[in-house]
XYZ file of C-alpha atoms in Angstrom:
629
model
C -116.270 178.395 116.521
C -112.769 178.512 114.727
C -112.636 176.230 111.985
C -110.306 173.720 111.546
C -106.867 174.516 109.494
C -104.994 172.796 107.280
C -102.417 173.058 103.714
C -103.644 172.150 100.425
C -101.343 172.063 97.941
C -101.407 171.931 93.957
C -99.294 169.843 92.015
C -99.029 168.802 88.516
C -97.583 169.001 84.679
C -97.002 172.243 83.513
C -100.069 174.660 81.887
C -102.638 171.726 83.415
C -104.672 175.259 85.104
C -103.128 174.699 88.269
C -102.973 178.249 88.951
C -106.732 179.579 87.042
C -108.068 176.528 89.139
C -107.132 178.140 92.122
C -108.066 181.803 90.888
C -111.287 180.380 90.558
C -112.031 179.049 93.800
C -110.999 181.597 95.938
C -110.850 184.432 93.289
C -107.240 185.354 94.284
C -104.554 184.820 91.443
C -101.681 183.092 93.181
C -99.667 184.102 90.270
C -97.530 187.169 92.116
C -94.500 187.778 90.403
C -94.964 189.788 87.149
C -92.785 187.568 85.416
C -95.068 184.752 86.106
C -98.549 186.940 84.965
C -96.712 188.039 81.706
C -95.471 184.057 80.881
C -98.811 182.358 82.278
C -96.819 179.607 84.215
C -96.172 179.623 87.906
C -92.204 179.400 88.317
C -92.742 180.373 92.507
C -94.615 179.468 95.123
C -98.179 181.203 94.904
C -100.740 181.370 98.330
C -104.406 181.475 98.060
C -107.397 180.936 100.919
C -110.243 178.888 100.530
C -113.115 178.623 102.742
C -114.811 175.586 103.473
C -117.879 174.334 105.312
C -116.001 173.049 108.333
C -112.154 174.152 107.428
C -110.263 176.897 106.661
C -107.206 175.856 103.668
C -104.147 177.558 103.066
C -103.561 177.050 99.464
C -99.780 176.629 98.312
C -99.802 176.884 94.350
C -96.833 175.181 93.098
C -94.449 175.603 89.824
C -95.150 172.324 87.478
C -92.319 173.998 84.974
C -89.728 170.920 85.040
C -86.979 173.666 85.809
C -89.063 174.804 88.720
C -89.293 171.673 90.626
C -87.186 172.662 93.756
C -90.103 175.132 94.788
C -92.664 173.005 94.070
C -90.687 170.727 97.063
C -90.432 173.951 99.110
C -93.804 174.358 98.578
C -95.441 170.952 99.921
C -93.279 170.293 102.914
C -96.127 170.704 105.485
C -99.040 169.389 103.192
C -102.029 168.395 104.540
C -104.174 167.805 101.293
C -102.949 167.495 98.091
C -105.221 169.190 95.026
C -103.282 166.690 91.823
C -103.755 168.764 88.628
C -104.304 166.894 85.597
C -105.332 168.863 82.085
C -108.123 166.650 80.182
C -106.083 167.236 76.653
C -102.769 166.131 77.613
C -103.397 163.554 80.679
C -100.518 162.000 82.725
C -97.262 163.860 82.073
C -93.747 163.410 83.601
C -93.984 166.330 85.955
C -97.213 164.719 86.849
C -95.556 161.704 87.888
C -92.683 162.931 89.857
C -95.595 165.408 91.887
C -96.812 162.292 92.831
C -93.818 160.507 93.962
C -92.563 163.893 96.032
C -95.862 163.426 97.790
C -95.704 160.194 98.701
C -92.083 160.867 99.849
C -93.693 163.696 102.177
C -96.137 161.487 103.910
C -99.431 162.535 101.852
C -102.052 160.801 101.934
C -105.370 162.519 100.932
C -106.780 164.996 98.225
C -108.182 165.257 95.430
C -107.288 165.182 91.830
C -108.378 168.023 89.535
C -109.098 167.115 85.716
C -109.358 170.313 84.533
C -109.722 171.600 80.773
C -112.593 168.915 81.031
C -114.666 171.288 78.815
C -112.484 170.255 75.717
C -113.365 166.315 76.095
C -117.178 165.039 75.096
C -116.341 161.950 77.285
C -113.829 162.058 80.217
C -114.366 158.939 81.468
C -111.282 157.413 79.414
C -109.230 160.477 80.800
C -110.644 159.510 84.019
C -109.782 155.289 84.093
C -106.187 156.558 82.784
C -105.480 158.687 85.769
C -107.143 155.709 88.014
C -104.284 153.542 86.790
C -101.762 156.110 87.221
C -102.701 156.299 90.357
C -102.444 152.800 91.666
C -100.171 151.513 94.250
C -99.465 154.829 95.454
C -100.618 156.157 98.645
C -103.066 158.787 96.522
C -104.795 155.356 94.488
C -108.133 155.991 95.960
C -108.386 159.629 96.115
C -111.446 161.124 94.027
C -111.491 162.496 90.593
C -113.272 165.390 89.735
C -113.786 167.093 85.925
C -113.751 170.651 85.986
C -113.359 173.864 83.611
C -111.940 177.114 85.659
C -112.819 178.846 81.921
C -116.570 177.543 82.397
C -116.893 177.638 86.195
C -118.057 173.759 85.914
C -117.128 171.081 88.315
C -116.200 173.763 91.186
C -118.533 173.285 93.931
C -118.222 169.476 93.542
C -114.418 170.201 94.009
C -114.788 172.062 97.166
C -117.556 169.207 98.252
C -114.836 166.381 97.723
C -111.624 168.490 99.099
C -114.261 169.415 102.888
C -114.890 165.014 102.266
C -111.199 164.190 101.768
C -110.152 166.664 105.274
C -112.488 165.098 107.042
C -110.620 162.651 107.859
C -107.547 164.170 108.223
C -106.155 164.573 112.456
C -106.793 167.711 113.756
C -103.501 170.234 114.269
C -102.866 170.212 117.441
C -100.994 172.861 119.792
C -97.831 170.807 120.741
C -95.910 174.098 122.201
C -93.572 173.519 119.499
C -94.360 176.134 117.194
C -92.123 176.072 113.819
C -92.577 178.129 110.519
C -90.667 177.272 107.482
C -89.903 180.312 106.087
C -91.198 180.185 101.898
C -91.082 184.475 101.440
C -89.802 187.094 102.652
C -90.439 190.844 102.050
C -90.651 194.368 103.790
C -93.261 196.886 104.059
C -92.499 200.187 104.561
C -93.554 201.151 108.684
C -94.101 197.313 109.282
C -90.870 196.128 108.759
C -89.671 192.558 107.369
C -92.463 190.061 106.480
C -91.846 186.460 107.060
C -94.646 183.711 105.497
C -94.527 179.764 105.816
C -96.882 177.123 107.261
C -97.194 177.173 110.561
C -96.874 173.352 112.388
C -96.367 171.970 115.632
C -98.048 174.812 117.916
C -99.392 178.298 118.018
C -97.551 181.483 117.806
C -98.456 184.759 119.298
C -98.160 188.271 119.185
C -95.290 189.545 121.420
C -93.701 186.658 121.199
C -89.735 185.970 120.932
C -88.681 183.805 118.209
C -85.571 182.293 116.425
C -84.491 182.363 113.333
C -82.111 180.002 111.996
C -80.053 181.130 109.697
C -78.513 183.713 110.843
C -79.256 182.291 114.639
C -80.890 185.919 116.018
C -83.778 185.874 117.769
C -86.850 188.159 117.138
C -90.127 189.617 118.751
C -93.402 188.997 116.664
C -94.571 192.689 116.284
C -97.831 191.554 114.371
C -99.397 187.999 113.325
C -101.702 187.364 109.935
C -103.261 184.253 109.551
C -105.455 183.329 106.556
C -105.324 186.483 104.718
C -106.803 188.245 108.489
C -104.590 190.036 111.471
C -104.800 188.535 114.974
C -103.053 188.362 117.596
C -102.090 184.351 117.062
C -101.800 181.823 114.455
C -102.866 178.226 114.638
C -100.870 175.228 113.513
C -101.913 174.033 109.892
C -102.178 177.773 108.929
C -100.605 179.933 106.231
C -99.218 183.093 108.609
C -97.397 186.067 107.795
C -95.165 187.090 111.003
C -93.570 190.643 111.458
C -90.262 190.369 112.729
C -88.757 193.543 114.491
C -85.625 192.870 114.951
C -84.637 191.200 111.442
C -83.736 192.520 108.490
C -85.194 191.149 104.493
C -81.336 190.403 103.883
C -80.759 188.311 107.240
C -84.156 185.895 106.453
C -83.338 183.776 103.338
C -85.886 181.757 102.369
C -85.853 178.183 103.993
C -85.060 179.622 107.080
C -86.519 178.075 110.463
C -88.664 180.140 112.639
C -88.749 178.508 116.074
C -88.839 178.732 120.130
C -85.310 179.387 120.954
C -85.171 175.875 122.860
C -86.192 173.805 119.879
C -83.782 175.504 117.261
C -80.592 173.584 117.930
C -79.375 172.407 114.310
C -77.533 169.825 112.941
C -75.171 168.272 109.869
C -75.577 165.181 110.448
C -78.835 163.250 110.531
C -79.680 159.077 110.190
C -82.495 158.573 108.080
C -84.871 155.318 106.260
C -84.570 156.375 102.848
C -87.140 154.668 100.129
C -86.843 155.113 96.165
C -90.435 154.889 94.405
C -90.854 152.201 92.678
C -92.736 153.828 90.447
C -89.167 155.142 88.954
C -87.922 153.610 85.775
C -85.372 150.261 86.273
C -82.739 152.973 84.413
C -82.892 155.375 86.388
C -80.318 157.476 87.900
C -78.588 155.243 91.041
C -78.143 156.459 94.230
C -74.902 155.204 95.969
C -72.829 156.384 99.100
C -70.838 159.511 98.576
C -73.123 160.619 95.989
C -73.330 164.664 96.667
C -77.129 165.522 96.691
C -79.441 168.040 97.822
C -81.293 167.380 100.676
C -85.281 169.345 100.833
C -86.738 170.030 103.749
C -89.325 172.822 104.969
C -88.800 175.411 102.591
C -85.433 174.730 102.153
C -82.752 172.974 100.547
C -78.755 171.727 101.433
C -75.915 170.414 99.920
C -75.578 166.967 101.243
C -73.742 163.495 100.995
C -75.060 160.408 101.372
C -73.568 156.935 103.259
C -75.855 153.889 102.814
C -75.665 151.700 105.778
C -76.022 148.475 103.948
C -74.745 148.174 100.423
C -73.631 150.540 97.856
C -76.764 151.290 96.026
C -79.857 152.096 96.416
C -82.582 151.438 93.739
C -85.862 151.787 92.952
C -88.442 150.146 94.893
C -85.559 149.697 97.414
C -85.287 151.248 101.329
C -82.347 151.380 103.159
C -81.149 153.050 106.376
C -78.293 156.147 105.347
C -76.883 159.131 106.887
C -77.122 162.446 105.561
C -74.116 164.925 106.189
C -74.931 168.471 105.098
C -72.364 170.735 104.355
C -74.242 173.588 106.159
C -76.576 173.103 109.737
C -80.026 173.001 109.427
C -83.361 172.635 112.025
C -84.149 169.707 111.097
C -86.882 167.663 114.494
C -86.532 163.841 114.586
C -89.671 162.099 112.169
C -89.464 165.371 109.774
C -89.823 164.027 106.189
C -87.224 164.815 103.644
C -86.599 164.701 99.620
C -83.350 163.828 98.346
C -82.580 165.686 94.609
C -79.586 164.976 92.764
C -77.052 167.771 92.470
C -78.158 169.551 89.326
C -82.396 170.098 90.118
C -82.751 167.716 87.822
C -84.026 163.998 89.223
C -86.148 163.411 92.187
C -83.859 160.255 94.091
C -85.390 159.562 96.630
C -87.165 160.368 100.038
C -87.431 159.896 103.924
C -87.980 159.996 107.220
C -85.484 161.511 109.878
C -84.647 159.129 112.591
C -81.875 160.546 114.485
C -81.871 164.237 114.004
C -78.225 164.211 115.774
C -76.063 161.630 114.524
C -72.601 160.729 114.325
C -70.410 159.984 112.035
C -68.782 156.859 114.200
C -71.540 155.508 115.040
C -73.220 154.778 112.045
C -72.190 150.949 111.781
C -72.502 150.002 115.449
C -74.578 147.570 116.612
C -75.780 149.577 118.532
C -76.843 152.314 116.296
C -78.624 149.996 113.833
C -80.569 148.562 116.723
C -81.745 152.148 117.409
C -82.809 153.131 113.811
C -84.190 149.517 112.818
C -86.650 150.352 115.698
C -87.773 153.544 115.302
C -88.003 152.664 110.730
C -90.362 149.518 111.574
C -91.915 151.193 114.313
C -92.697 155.080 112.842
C -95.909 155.757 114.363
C -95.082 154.259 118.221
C -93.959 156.588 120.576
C -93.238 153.855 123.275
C -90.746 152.007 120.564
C -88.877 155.520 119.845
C -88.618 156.153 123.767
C -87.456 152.363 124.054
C -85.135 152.819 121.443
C -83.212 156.032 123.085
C -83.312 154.949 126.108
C -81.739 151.100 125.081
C -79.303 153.208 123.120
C -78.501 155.855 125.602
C -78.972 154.129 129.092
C -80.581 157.444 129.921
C -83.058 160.036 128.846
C -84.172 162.869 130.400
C -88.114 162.827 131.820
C -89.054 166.361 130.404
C -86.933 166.194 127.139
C -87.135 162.615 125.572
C -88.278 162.756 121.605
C -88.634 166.924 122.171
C -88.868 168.167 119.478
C -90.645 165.632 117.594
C -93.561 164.676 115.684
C -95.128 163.173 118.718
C -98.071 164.637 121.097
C -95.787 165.906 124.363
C -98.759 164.316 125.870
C -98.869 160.978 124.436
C -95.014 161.120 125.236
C -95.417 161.509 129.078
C -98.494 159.283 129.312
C -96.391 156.392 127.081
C -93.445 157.302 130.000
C -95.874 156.684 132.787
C -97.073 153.495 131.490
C -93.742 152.463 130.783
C -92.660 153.119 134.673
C -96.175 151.257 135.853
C -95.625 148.530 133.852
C -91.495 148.302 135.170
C -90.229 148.886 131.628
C -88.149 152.120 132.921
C -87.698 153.836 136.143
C -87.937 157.580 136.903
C -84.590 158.732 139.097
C -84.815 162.195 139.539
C -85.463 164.117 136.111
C -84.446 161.142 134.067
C -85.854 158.064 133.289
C -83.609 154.936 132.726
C -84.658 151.115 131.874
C -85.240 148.878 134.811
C -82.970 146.658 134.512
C -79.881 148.384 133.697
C -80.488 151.005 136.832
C -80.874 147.793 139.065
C -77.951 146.300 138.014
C -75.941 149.456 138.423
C -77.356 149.589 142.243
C -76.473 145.651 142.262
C -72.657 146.735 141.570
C -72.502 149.706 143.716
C -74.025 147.478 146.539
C -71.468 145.089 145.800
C -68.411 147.370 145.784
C -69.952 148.963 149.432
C -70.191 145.443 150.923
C -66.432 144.459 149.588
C -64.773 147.759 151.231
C -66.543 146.548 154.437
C -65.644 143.167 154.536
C -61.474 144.567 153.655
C -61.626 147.545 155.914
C -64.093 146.902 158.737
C -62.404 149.771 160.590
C -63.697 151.995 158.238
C -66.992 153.833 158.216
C -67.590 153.293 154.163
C -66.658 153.325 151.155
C -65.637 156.536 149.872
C -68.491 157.970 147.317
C -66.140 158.909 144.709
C -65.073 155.153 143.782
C -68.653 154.859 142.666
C -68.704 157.807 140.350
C -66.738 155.656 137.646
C -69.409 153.002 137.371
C -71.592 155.429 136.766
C -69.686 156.900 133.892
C -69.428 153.476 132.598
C -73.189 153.089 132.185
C -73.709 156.961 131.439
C -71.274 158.000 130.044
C -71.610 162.083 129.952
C -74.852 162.008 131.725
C -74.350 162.884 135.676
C -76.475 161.170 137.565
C -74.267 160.584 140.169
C -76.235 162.144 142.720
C -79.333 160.223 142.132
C -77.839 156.948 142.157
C -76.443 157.513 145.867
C -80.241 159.304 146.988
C -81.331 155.736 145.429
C -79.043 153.656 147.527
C -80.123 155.866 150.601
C -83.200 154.590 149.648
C -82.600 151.116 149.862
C -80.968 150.297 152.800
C -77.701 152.529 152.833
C -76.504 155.635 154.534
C -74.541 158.655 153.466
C -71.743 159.362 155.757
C -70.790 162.932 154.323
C -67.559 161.473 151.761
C -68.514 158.190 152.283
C -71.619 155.593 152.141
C -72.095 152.682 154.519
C -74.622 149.708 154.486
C -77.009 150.412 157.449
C -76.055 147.369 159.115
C -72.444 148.232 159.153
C -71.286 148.821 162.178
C -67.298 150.429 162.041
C -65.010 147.996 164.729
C -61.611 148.228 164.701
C -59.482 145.271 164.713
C -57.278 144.032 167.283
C -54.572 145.581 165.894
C -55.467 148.873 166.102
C -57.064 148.459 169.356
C -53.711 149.942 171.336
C -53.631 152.643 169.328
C -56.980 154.063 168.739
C -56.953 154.021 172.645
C -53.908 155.645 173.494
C -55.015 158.103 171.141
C -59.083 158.919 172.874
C -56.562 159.296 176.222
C -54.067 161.832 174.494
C -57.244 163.954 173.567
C -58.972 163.684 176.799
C -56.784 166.721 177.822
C -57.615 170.721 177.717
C -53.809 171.019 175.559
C -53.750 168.055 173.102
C -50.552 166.777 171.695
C -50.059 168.965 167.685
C -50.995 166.003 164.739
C -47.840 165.469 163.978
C -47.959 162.999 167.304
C -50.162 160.466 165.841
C -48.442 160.190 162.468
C -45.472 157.768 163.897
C -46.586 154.549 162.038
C -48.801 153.137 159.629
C -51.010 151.511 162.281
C -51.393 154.708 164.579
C -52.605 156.390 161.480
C -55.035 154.136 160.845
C -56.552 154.086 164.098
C -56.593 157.755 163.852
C -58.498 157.451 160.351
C -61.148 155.163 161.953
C -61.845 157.491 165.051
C -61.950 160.416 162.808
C -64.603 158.968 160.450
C -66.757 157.654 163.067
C -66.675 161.259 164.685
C -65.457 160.306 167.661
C -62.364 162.883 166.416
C -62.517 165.873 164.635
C -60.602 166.662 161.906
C -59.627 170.457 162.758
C -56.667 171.005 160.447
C -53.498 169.772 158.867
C -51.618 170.254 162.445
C -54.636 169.379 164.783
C -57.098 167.108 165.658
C -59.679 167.141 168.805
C -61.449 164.898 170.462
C -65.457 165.258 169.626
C -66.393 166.477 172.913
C -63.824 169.134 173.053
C -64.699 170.616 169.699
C -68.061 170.801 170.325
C -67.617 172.399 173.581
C -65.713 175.109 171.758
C -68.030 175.297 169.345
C -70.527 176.017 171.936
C -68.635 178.814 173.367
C -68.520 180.731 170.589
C -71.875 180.696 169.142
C -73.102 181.543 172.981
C -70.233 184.543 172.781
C -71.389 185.702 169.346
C -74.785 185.514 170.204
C -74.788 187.930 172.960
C -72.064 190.287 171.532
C -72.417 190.245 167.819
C -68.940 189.936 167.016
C -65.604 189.216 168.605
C -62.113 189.477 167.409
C -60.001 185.983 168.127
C -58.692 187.055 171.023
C -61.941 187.935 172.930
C -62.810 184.198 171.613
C -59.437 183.201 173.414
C -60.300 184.262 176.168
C -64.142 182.840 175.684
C -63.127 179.345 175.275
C -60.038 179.363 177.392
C -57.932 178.103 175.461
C -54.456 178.710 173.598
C -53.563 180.239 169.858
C -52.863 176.721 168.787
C -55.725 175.817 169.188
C -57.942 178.606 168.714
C -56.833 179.483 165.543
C -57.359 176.182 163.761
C -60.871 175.853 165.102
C -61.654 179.478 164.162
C -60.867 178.682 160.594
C -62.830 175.122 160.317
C -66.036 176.669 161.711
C -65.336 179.294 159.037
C -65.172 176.871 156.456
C -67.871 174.878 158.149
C -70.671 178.095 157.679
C -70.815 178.857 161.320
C -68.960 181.941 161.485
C -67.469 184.057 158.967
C -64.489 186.350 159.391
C -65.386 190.214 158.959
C -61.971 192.143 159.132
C -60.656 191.651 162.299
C -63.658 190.256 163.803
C -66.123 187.052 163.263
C -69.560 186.833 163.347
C -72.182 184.298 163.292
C -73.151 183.040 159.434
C -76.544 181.258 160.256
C -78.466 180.633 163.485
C -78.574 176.990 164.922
């Protein structure tokens, strides 16, 4: 049975064993850069495995060197446990502190803290009630504490006991089919190519499989998968994996890039966010106010940035606030990803997030209707129904197969919240899209209206033409086209298409009495073999408009600009020729002359409309049948 995966990451002060810890648990020395053996401090990202009873960890060994901060961030952007490092000797220390905030920024909640060097205390327990009051009134206040001594081997298997306890509880990683792998390293090996590592979240990712990679924006096959130290031929989520990439290069793959399914790696520069400053942060501290240029980290990566607090100037500690983030480069950044904001120089932790709208804009950051959207979704975080609600309230529209995709949610807790929304009348599913109740049934409401009104001022007329609708439909819309749907609705619901136009069932065209004279000298004109040219019934407003009517309730066809023909006539002709091409194959116009006995005038007009109608189609000199009736 495959074991459950999941991150653990290390964080802490500076020479508190973070790294020897690790070395001894899993006996690999996470320590890879030569530089970092020769100084005994881990200034990169290290990886280490460690097998448990009932899960398999990815272990992401993190920098506590004050100057190496930013990859410590890199490192614990998809943490699923957190392993808090804390040297006996020296206790609580800054780095220590601001560990702790970025992990309460990134959403962690479990793990385990570490008091190693415990071998140079007689008594921990002091140590032990210090970092219990560190720890309180932060999501990590409950966590265990465990003494051990990597130098002595002590306290180890009671680690590994409390770190299987504390992922017990933790939700499985699920396949979403949303596969995404912040990139952390990035290497070649000679006959294998370039080497991509990261945590793998969201879904699983298989051999043979095409990828994106943003930056530079290519896209790439998988030629071979590691997972865990092990080649296969897949990777689950909550993984450490190692990817071979064919068709990129070391140079083109900069760390912090976004491995991804080509139709969840759009990117943005713009994203809304609820930003909160720990209030664990001294009342001094640096201040974060709009237009402040900062760096924004998320995945693996980091961006210059500029902030624009939605409600005040300033944001302090302690304090939360809704903001927008524009980044002076695009980045793949899903709606609910969690972010830390650093100032400009590396040198303060600010602040940290959630992503609410992973699209914004600029404009609309102070409308009402905006704030509506993002006040949802930031008291609501967890609720899939109230982030659906929210679009769709915003947007008037969202599409069935593509609402909160990509996102943090289940896809299947998204379409079974969307089907108990539509039971329960909250939206309504019209076509692919799905659209709140009552704004669709006002929109039919209108339409309804404006079909009844062009009845009641043009009786004569079979219906209102469909294209007056189309701009009350961009009004509620906008760029969404569902144009089509809202007339198959109407259909629906007691109206009729009339090809252009669309007619309450019940209407029943009439002309008025004073068109009467003129619609019926007009049926007698036509009755003929040799029907007066068009021209003939264009003498007056009112003649025209008798011809209109009998035109659109087909009791005339409209041929041509210079002819029009009484319904039974036409379809006689009609008849003639498919009969003639039937039997012959083809016919040049003149054997279809002499077929339908008729003149050029005539024959050539209704040649060319059932040529633009589909029935025949002109080969040459000759025409043959396009379809079979």
């Amino acid at each position: 049975m495959e074991k459950q995966h999941a991150i653990l990451a290390t964080a802490g002060h500076i020479d508190h064993g973070k790294s020897a810890l690790v070395k001894a648990l899993t006996g690999d020395d996470p320590d890879r850069l030569p530089e970092e053996q020769q100084r005994g401090i881990t200034i990169d990202l290290g990886f280490a495995h460690l097998e448990l009873p009932e899960f398999s960890l990815g272990i992401v060994d993190v920098p506590g060197h004050q100057d190496f901060v930013k990859n410590m961030v890199a490192g614990v952007g998809a943490v699923d446990l957190a392993l808090l490092v804390v040297a006996a000797d020296d206790g609580w220390m800054p780095q220590t502190e601001e560990h702790l905030q970025i992990l309460s920024y990134l959403g962690a909640t479990r793990g385990v803290v570490a008091l190693t060097k415990a071998d140079l205390l007689d008594d921990c327990s002091d140590r032990v009630e210090e970092i219990r009051n560190r720890l309180a009134n932060s999501p990590l206040a409950d966590i265990p504490i465990i003494p051990t001594s990597a130098h002595k081997s002590e306290g180890l298997n009671e680690l590994k006991e409390a770190l299987n306890q504390a992922a017990q509880s933790m939700p499985a990683h699920a396949d979403w089919g949303q596969p995404r792998l912040a990139v952390d390293r990035v290497f070649s090996l000679q006959g294998i190519g370039t080497i991509a590592t990261g945590t793998l979240t969201g879904g699983v990712i298989k051999q043979g499989q095409s990828i994106k990679a943003f930056p530079p924006g290519k896209t790439s096959r998988i030629r071979s998968v590691q997972s865990h130290n092990q080649g296969k031929n897949h990777a689950f989520p909550g993984s450490r994996t190692a990817l071979s990439l064919s068709e990129l290069t070391r140079e083109e793959l900069p760390r912090g890039a976004t491995l991804t399914l080509s139709e969840l790696s759009e990117t943005t520069q713009i994203i809304d966010v609820y930003l909160e400053r720990s209030s664990r942060l001294p009342a001094d501290s640096i201040s974060l106010r709009t237009d402040t240029r900062v760096r924004l980290h998320h995945g693996s990566g980091h961006w210059p940035a500029r902030i624009v607090l939605m409600e005040g100037k300033s944001l302090g500690p302690g304090e939360k606030q809704l903001a927008q983030l524009r980044l002076e480069k695009p980045a793949c950044i899903w709606v609910g990803d969690r972010i830390v904001i650093r100032n400009w120089p590396e040198t303060v932790t600010l602040a940290g997030g959630r992503v609410l709208d992973a699209h914004a804009k600029n404009k609309n950051l102070r409308t009402a209707a905006q704030k509506i959207f993002l006040k949802q979704r930031a008291e609501h975080h967890t609720d899939a129904s109230k982030w659906i609600d929210s679009q769709i309230n915003r947007d008037g529209v969202g599409k069935r197969d593509g609402v909160l995709k990509p996102s943090h949610f289940y896809p299947t807790e998204i379409q079974m919240t969307v089907d108990d929304m539509i039971a329960s009348k909250e939206l309504v599913q019209v076509g692919q899209w799905i659209v709140k109740v009552d704004i669709w049934n006002n929109l039919r409401t209108q339409c309804a209206s404006e079909i009844n009104k062009a009845h009641q001022e043009h009786p004569e007329r079979i219906g209102l033409v469909l294209e007056q609708l189309r701009p009350l439909v961009g009004s509620v819309f906008g760029q969404q086209n569902l144009f089509e749907e809202l007339i198959a609705d109407l259909e629906a619901n007691g109206f009729k298409r009339h090809q252009t136009h669309i007619a309450n069932r019940k209407h029943k065209p009439a002309l008025p009495a004073h068109l009467r004279d003129s619609g019926e000298r007009i049926q007698k004109a036509l009755q003929g073999e040799d029907p007066p040219a068009r021209k003939n019934f264009d003498t007056s407003p009112t003649v025209r408009a008798a011809l209109q009517f009998l035109v659109d309730t087909g009791e005339v066809i409209d041929v041509g600009p210079e002819l029009v023909l009484s319904a039974n006539q036409y379809n006689r002709l009609k008849l003639v020729v498919k009969q003639h091409l039937r039997k012959h194959g083809q016919a040049t116009a003149s054997e279809l002359r002499k077929a339908m006995e008729t003149t050029r005038r005539i024959l050539i007009p209704v040649l060319e409309k059932m040529d633009r109608d589909g029935l025949t189609a002109r080969r040459g000199d000759v025409r043959v049948l396009r379809k079979q009736d």
